[in-house]
Amino acid sequence: MGSEVGSPPERTGGERRLSTREAADRLGVKPETIYAYVSRGQLTSRRAPGGRGSTFDAAEVDALARRGARREPPAGSGDLALRTGITLIDADRCYFRGVDTTELADHYGYEEVAEWLWTGVLRPGTHFTAPEEALAAARRAVDALPAHSGPMDRLRVAVVAAASADPLRFDLSEDAVLGTARALIPVLVDALPRLESGTDRTSSPIVRRLWSRLTAQHPDEASLRVLAAALVLLIDHDLAASTLAARVAASARAHPYTVVSAGFGALDGPLHGAASSLTHRMLQEVLERGSAAAVVADHLRAGRRVPGLGHRVYQGEDPRARALFRLLEDVPQAGPALRAAREVAATTARHATLHANVDLALGVLTVSSGMIPEAGETVFAVARTAGWIAHALEEYDERPMRLRPSGHYTGLRPPQPLP
């Protein structure tokens, strides 16, 4: 195949012929994939003049492309790109399977959207219930942690405990993985200690059970709508760091519990999941000091990023933030925190063109609802679990161990003396 890749295109009787490389580029696949199409009868090849490789009818190649030949990301772009049919981010909008995420959040609950994302079937009224044995194991493990442990510590322990209670966790068939997903998410939520007085039924929607783990305040319907929307909007966001970690684990055929654990590991940092905790504390400080300018100045003077502003994939405002801010307008007690957030954005805009991201909106919700500082991170983690499972289901259908990049060695060249 070596000499044909760069062969010039051939014309026979007005018919344009493509080299293997040209056909591969047009279909967005590797050159060796072209021969797989030939062997399956999807393309026909002809020997090039002089026997220098094969050529292909351009019209036939274009017809195959229109029929949806499986495209692969172009090599040499410098960034890892993977095929996925879950999330598209385009023109400052975010879509799950082609549907605008803000519309999904306006019409459906978290469990309904998660189920639809996994199966392609919308089941209105879907609620997830934790199996008793898995929940008991998770609660015992969480209760054994030191008192100062945070929600993310508890979630990480809960997923490991739930895995230990599931002897069938290594079954990676689609039905088994879906069963695990429907059980794991409520286990994670119900294993967290309640902060609100009273009880909630295990058949209640996830959003109500999660609320009681984040604040002692009784929820009003407007605030619950914001939390419910946040859970939907945060389910997935293309190949974020935690999602890539989850897919790498799935590529190695790790079971779903370990896939989620991998996601938790990558989430646990100030530049990803923990960003909302920083925003919560910043907004609290703005409200206490009565000045966004003073707080922003302190961040800039210390050389720190102003939390809740800017996002690498959006040129303008994060659409998730825009959707949550719209809903927060209907929450009376959110007024002061909402004004503080807008003052932070306006003050920072004098120095840099940065727009609000979803962490700023989450901060408004958590501060105005009296939630713990880590509440936003907890919402993020619970929501994104559904997305990691969706990506695992995709990855289980791919070639195992494909996510194994080669290192670019920059160390000393051998041979070196024995240390």
mmCIF file with all atom_site columns, N, CA and C in Angstrom, residues 12 91 182 240 303:
data_model
loop_
_atom_site.group_PDB
_atom_site.id
_atom_site.type_symbol
_atom_site.label_atom_id
_atom_site.label_alt_id
_atom_site.label_comp_id
_atom_site.label_asym_id
_atom_site.label_entity_id
_atom_site.label_seq_id
_atom_site.pdbx_PDB_ins_code
_atom_site.Cartn_x
_atom_site.Cartn_y
_atom_site.Cartn_z
_atom_site.occupancy
_atom_site.B_iso_or_equiv
_atom_site.pdbx_formal_charge
_atom_site.auth_seq_id
_atom_site.auth_comp_id
_atom_site.auth_asym_id
_atom_site.auth_atom_id
_atom_site.pdbx_PDB_model_num
ATOM 1  N N  . THR A 1 12  ? -10.508 8.321  -16.246 1.00 0.00 ? 12  THR A N  1
ATOM 2  C CA . THR A 1 12  ? -10.750 7.346  -17.306 1.00 0.00 ? 12  THR A CA 1
ATOM 3  C C  . THR A 1 12  ? -12.086 7.664  -17.947 1.00 0.00 ? 12  THR A C  1
ATOM 4  N N  . ALA A 1 91  ? -21.681 26.242 17.944  1.00 0.00 ? 91  ALA A N  1
ATOM 5  C CA . ALA A 1 91  ? -22.191 27.619 17.912  1.00 0.00 ? 91  ALA A CA 1
ATOM 6  C C  . ALA A 1 91  ? -22.762 28.033 19.270  1.00 0.00 ? 91  ALA A C  1
ATOM 7  N N  . ARG A 1 182 ? -28.959 2.241  36.655  1.00 0.00 ? 182 ARG A N  1
ATOM 8  C CA . ARG A 1 182 ? -30.220 2.615  37.321  1.00 0.00 ? 182 ARG A CA 1
ATOM 9  C C  . ARG A 1 182 ? -30.139 2.414  38.829  1.00 0.00 ? 182 ARG A C  1
ATOM 10 N N  . ALA A 1 240 ? -15.045 16.002 28.247  1.00 0.00 ? 240 ALA A N  1
ATOM 11 C CA . ALA A 1 240 ? -14.376 16.677 29.354  1.00 0.00 ? 240 ALA A CA 1
ATOM 12 C C  . ALA A 1 240 ? -13.378 15.710 29.994  1.00 0.00 ? 240 ALA A C  1
ATOM 13 N N  . GLY A 1 303 ? -3.234  36.892 41.610  1.00 0.00 ? 303 GLY A N  1
ATOM 14 C CA . GLY A 1 303 ? -2.929  36.112 40.414  1.00 0.00 ? 303 GLY A CA 1
ATOM 15 C C  . GLY A 1 303 ? -3.830  34.914 40.226  1.00 0.00 ? 303 GLY A C  1
#
